[in-house]
Amino acid sequence: MSSLDEVEISKTILCTYHERFLDRIASDVIIVGAGPSGLVAAYFLAKSGLKVTVLEKRLAPGGGIWGGGMAMNVAVVQDEAVPLLDEMGIRSQPRRANLHAVDAVELAAGLCWKALQAGVIVFNLTTCEDVCIRNQRLTGVVVNRTNIAGALPVDPIVFSAKAVLDATGHEAVLVQCLRRRGLLPTSVSAQEGPMHATAGEAFVVDRAGEVFPGLWLSGMSVAATLGGPRMGPIFGGMLLSGKRVAEAIAAAVSDEQDRQTTA
Ligand code: 48F
């Protein structure tokens, strides 16, 4: 083994991290939350050529995938999600009726791997605590290191983007920032409904989209914001919701670029 200089090891971390940080302080798309819907959205957006940054408050990305159902680490998906898994090289096994089993670790690791390989940068231990709004449009998020936010007198900083996706699951953190200031229409319901797997899965896919100019929703934050039913331990809707919102965001960012070019 070659001899190693501890200071050079530290400098390698510092240079690499801060180069990335500097590059991503302004992105095309910021995705808050690295659960299944956020990671799928990140993958498809990066594949479409956009600069995509994921901010995740925990140490490990993957959100609710790791625990499967009741801490049994198997994720279940329905038929409709299998082509997406195949596209990403994540294996699934047909089990019962229209249901397929996926190893939860393979699903979490596979979604992370594909997103990173497509060019996504993930900053973990990064908690979003607020939003930036200019001219009635969400233009960025206010972030701090996890465990510092709210605990120590340290100011956060801002990451800006053309579009921001709230993929924070049941918490719908960015939506709550708007809601508590009365910035969302009262027609936007505040409650997730009781469990109904079929209706819940359809809801998070059909209703994934923009909820406020510049702020988009995917996955469980769709149900938490718009009042859809919860669906329990089935993940196909989360994956398809991420894909659907990615297509809508990519189209919106491209339309905006065209408008600016012709203006
Ligand atoms: O909850 P999560 O997995 O979101 P999802 O993509 O998928 C939901 C499913 O896991 C599961 C289901 C429905 O029953 O099938 O619930 O909608 O992932 C959300 C991610 O957001 C992170 C959180 O740590 C998790 O990894 N997160 C939450 N709040 C913040 C955050 C925050 N303030 N800043 C950054 N990340």
XYZ file of C-alpha atoms and ligand atoms in Angstrom:
299
model
C 0.000 0.000 0.000
C 1.198 3.536 -0.735
C 1.855 5.918 2.181
C -1.016 8.249 3.049
C -1.080 11.825 4.280
C -4.075 12.497 6.544
C -4.153 16.189 5.637
C -4.333 15.331 1.934
C -7.210 12.938 2.673
C -9.099 15.766 4.390
C -8.292 18.200 1.580
C -9.682 15.728 -0.962
C -12.985 15.662 0.910
C -13.077 19.430 1.337
C -12.231 20.304 -2.280
C -14.609 17.780 -3.792
C -17.514 18.601 -1.501
C -17.181 22.349 -1.828
C -16.736 22.259 -5.599
C -20.031 20.364 -5.787
C -21.662 22.671 -3.297
C -20.624 25.766 -5.230
C -21.846 24.229 -8.478
C -25.231 23.217 -7.027
C -26.071 26.318 -5.012
C -28.048 27.225 -8.160
C -29.639 24.257 -9.966
C -32.297 23.709 -12.597
C -34.268 21.532 -10.195
C -33.991 21.002 -6.453
C -35.650 17.921 -5.042
C -36.236 17.937 -1.315
C -36.408 14.377 0.006
C -34.633 11.283 -1.318
C -37.481 8.786 -0.970
C -38.727 6.664 -3.891
C -40.647 9.425 -5.659
C -37.866 12.009 -5.265
C -35.151 9.642 -6.495
C -37.151 8.540 -9.551
C -37.945 12.168 -10.382
C -34.257 13.037 -9.973
C -33.224 10.250 -12.332
C -35.619 11.210 -15.136
C -34.928 14.944 -14.802
C -31.163 14.420 -14.928
C -31.603 12.088 -17.893
C -33.432 14.889 -19.687
C -30.293 17.040 -19.335
C -31.193 19.173 -16.321
C -28.931 20.005 -13.393
C -30.645 18.241 -10.507
C -29.763 18.451 -6.816
C -31.362 16.364 -4.078
C -31.377 17.585 -0.471
C -31.975 14.893 2.145
C -32.186 15.474 5.875
C -31.170 11.971 6.927
C -27.774 10.277 6.618
C -29.054 7.636 4.177
C -31.174 8.428 1.121
C -34.055 6.042 0.412
C -36.807 7.435 2.642
C -39.462 4.870 3.488
C -38.089 2.175 1.186
C -35.709 0.511 3.635
C -38.412 -0.639 6.053
C -40.728 -2.242 3.447
C -43.865 -2.956 5.482
C -43.674 -3.172 9.274
C -39.874 -3.360 9.079
C -39.926 -6.377 6.713
C -37.583 -5.146 4.025
C -39.521 -6.155 0.945
C -41.114 -3.508 -1.265
C -44.246 -4.449 -3.194
C -45.135 -2.942 -6.568
C -48.025 -3.546 -8.930
C -47.780 -4.552 -12.618
C -47.722 -0.976 -13.906
C -44.434 -0.168 -12.157
C -42.471 -3.162 -13.434
C -41.373 -1.555 -16.760
C -39.902 1.366 -14.795
C -37.950 -1.019 -12.549
C -36.779 -2.946 -15.613
C -35.585 0.292 -17.208
C -33.546 1.026 -14.091
C -32.114 -2.496 -13.857
C -33.816 -3.195 -10.510
C -35.026 -6.774 -10.199
C -38.569 -7.704 -9.206
C -40.249 -11.050 -8.741
C -43.888 -11.745 -9.647
C -45.561 -13.108 -6.524
C -49.351 -12.932 -6.255
C -52.064 -11.604 -8.600
C -50.718 -8.328 -10.007
C -48.090 -7.891 -7.250
C -44.317 -8.088 -7.492
C -41.728 -8.211 -4.704
C -38.547 -6.145 -4.766
C -35.726 -6.399 -2.253
C -36.003 -3.103 -0.378
C -32.246 -2.682 -0.153
C -31.874 -3.271 -3.901
C -34.655 -0.770 -4.576
C -33.142 1.967 -2.395
C -29.598 1.321 -3.604
C -30.689 0.956 -7.241
C -32.643 4.207 -7.312
C -29.709 6.049 -5.728
C -27.223 4.491 -8.128
C -29.242 5.286 -11.257
C -29.886 8.864 -10.155
C -26.218 9.474 -9.361
C -25.075 7.888 -12.610
C -27.461 10.174 -14.506
C -25.716 13.198 -12.943
C -27.762 13.935 -9.827
C -25.901 15.221 -6.769
C -27.325 14.278 -3.358
C -26.463 16.311 -0.277
C -27.390 14.309 2.808
C -27.713 15.600 6.375
C -29.229 18.712 4.819
C -32.569 19.863 6.182
C -34.853 22.258 4.318
C -36.610 24.542 6.719
C -38.159 27.254 4.579
C -38.739 28.590 1.066
C -37.771 31.713 -0.916
C -40.499 33.505 -2.834
C -40.070 36.271 -5.401
C -42.959 37.781 -7.374
C -45.384 35.068 -6.186
C -43.028 32.301 -7.339
C -40.987 29.844 -5.318
C -37.348 30.403 -6.279
C -35.388 28.382 -3.738
C -35.151 26.652 -0.392
C -33.634 27.658 2.918
C -31.403 24.909 4.322
C -29.210 24.055 7.236
C -27.247 21.045 8.383
C -29.445 18.472 10.040
C -29.148 18.721 13.833
C -28.243 22.390 13.562
C -31.592 23.556 12.169
C -33.628 24.801 15.117
C -31.094 23.534 17.674
C -28.265 26.046 17.439
C -28.166 29.779 16.650
C -26.714 29.208 13.162
C -28.282 30.867 10.134
C -29.293 28.708 7.158
C -28.321 29.362 3.521
C -30.322 29.322 0.285
C -30.219 26.937 -2.679
C -32.003 28.338 -5.731
C -33.664 26.557 -8.654
C -36.045 27.048 -11.567
C -38.282 24.363 -10.061
C -38.450 22.817 -6.590
C -40.018 19.432 -5.867
C -41.454 18.709 -2.430
C -40.818 14.961 -2.133
C -40.709 14.957 1.664
C -43.461 12.346 2.021
C -46.109 12.609 4.724
C -44.487 15.761 6.126
C -44.885 17.822 2.910
C -42.430 20.248 4.475
C -42.350 22.943 1.793
C -46.111 22.921 1.414
C -46.402 23.484 5.158
C -44.159 26.570 4.797
C -46.690 28.046 2.362
C -49.733 26.827 4.234
C -48.803 28.370 7.579
C -48.500 31.747 5.837
C -51.824 31.371 4.076
C -50.173 31.226 0.641
C -52.065 28.166 -0.592
C -55.696 28.329 -1.722
C -58.087 27.095 0.980
C -59.368 24.560 -1.567
C -56.090 22.690 -1.029
C -57.036 20.222 1.722
C -54.692 19.682 4.675
C -55.321 16.036 5.545
C -54.309 12.644 4.219
C -57.299 10.315 3.990
C -57.590 6.858 5.600
C -55.974 3.828 3.957
C -57.207 2.768 0.523
C -54.413 1.216 -1.545
C -56.085 1.376 -4.975
C -57.380 4.927 -4.663
C -54.248 6.171 -2.892
C -51.900 4.828 -5.549
C -53.928 6.355 -8.395
C -54.171 9.664 -6.536
C -50.434 10.203 -6.098
C -49.813 9.542 -9.780
C -52.772 11.449 -11.242
C -52.371 14.499 -9.012
C -48.554 14.823 -9.059
C -47.844 18.317 -10.361
C -47.383 21.995 -9.553
C -49.181 23.244 -6.437
C -47.795 26.800 -6.361
C -45.726 28.566 -9.045
C -42.306 26.880 -8.915
C -43.319 24.245 -6.322
C -44.122 20.707 -7.420
C -45.347 17.625 -5.575
C -44.669 13.905 -5.933
C -45.294 10.803 -3.882
C -46.854 10.952 -0.447
C -46.645 14.741 -0.300
C -49.335 14.762 -3.028
C -51.724 12.897 -0.726
C -50.706 14.937 2.321
C -51.281 18.211 0.456
C -54.320 17.484 -1.659
C -56.139 15.116 0.698
C -55.562 11.750 -0.998
C -55.899 8.425 0.811
C -52.831 6.786 2.343
C -51.920 3.514 0.669
C -49.616 1.610 3.006
C -46.660 -0.536 1.949
C -46.962 -0.457 -1.836
C -44.436 1.505 -3.830
C -45.473 1.488 -7.498
C -47.459 4.699 -7.157
C -44.464 6.472 -5.595
C -42.213 5.460 -8.487
C -44.740 6.392 -11.175
C -45.569 9.658 -9.414
C -41.872 10.604 -9.537
C -41.732 9.820 -13.246
C -44.860 11.773 -14.002
C -43.772 14.875 -12.141
C -40.340 14.720 -13.786
C -41.953 14.840 -17.232
C -44.100 17.812 -16.216
C -41.195 19.718 -14.646
C -38.933 19.076 -17.660
C -41.636 20.425 -19.985
C -42.211 23.512 -17.799
C -38.492 24.325 -17.516
C -38.069 23.922 -21.261
C -41.114 26.166 -22.006
C -39.682 28.825 -19.697
C -36.297 28.636 -21.446
C -38.011 29.034 -24.847
C -39.959 32.039 -23.536
C -36.779 33.684 -22.279
C -34.959 33.039 -25.567
C -37.730 34.601 -27.664
C -38.285 37.554 -25.240
O -41.297 9.372 2.936
P -40.542 9.151 1.688
O -40.106 7.778 1.358
O -41.379 9.854 0.506
P -42.122 9.346 -0.813
O -41.197 9.363 -1.957
O -42.469 7.821 -0.523
C -43.377 7.433 0.460
C -43.116 5.980 0.783
O -41.830 5.815 1.331
C -44.111 5.353 1.760
C -45.326 4.899 1.016
C -46.618 5.421 1.358
O -47.189 4.608 2.345
O -45.236 4.086 0.133
O -44.405 6.249 2.796
O -43.356 10.127 -0.906
O -39.233 10.048 1.694
C -39.244 11.399 2.064
C -37.822 11.831 2.311
O -37.813 13.218 2.605
C -36.876 13.461 3.637
C -37.003 12.227 4.536
O -35.869 12.059 5.365
C -37.171 11.118 3.520
O -35.943 10.562 3.120
N -37.213 14.723 4.292
C -38.299 14.973 5.077
N -38.265 16.235 5.517
C -37.156 16.813 4.994
C -36.491 15.853 4.206
C -36.583 18.125 5.095
N -37.134 19.080 5.822
N -35.432 18.360 4.413
C -34.846 17.385 3.675
N -35.353 16.131 3.568
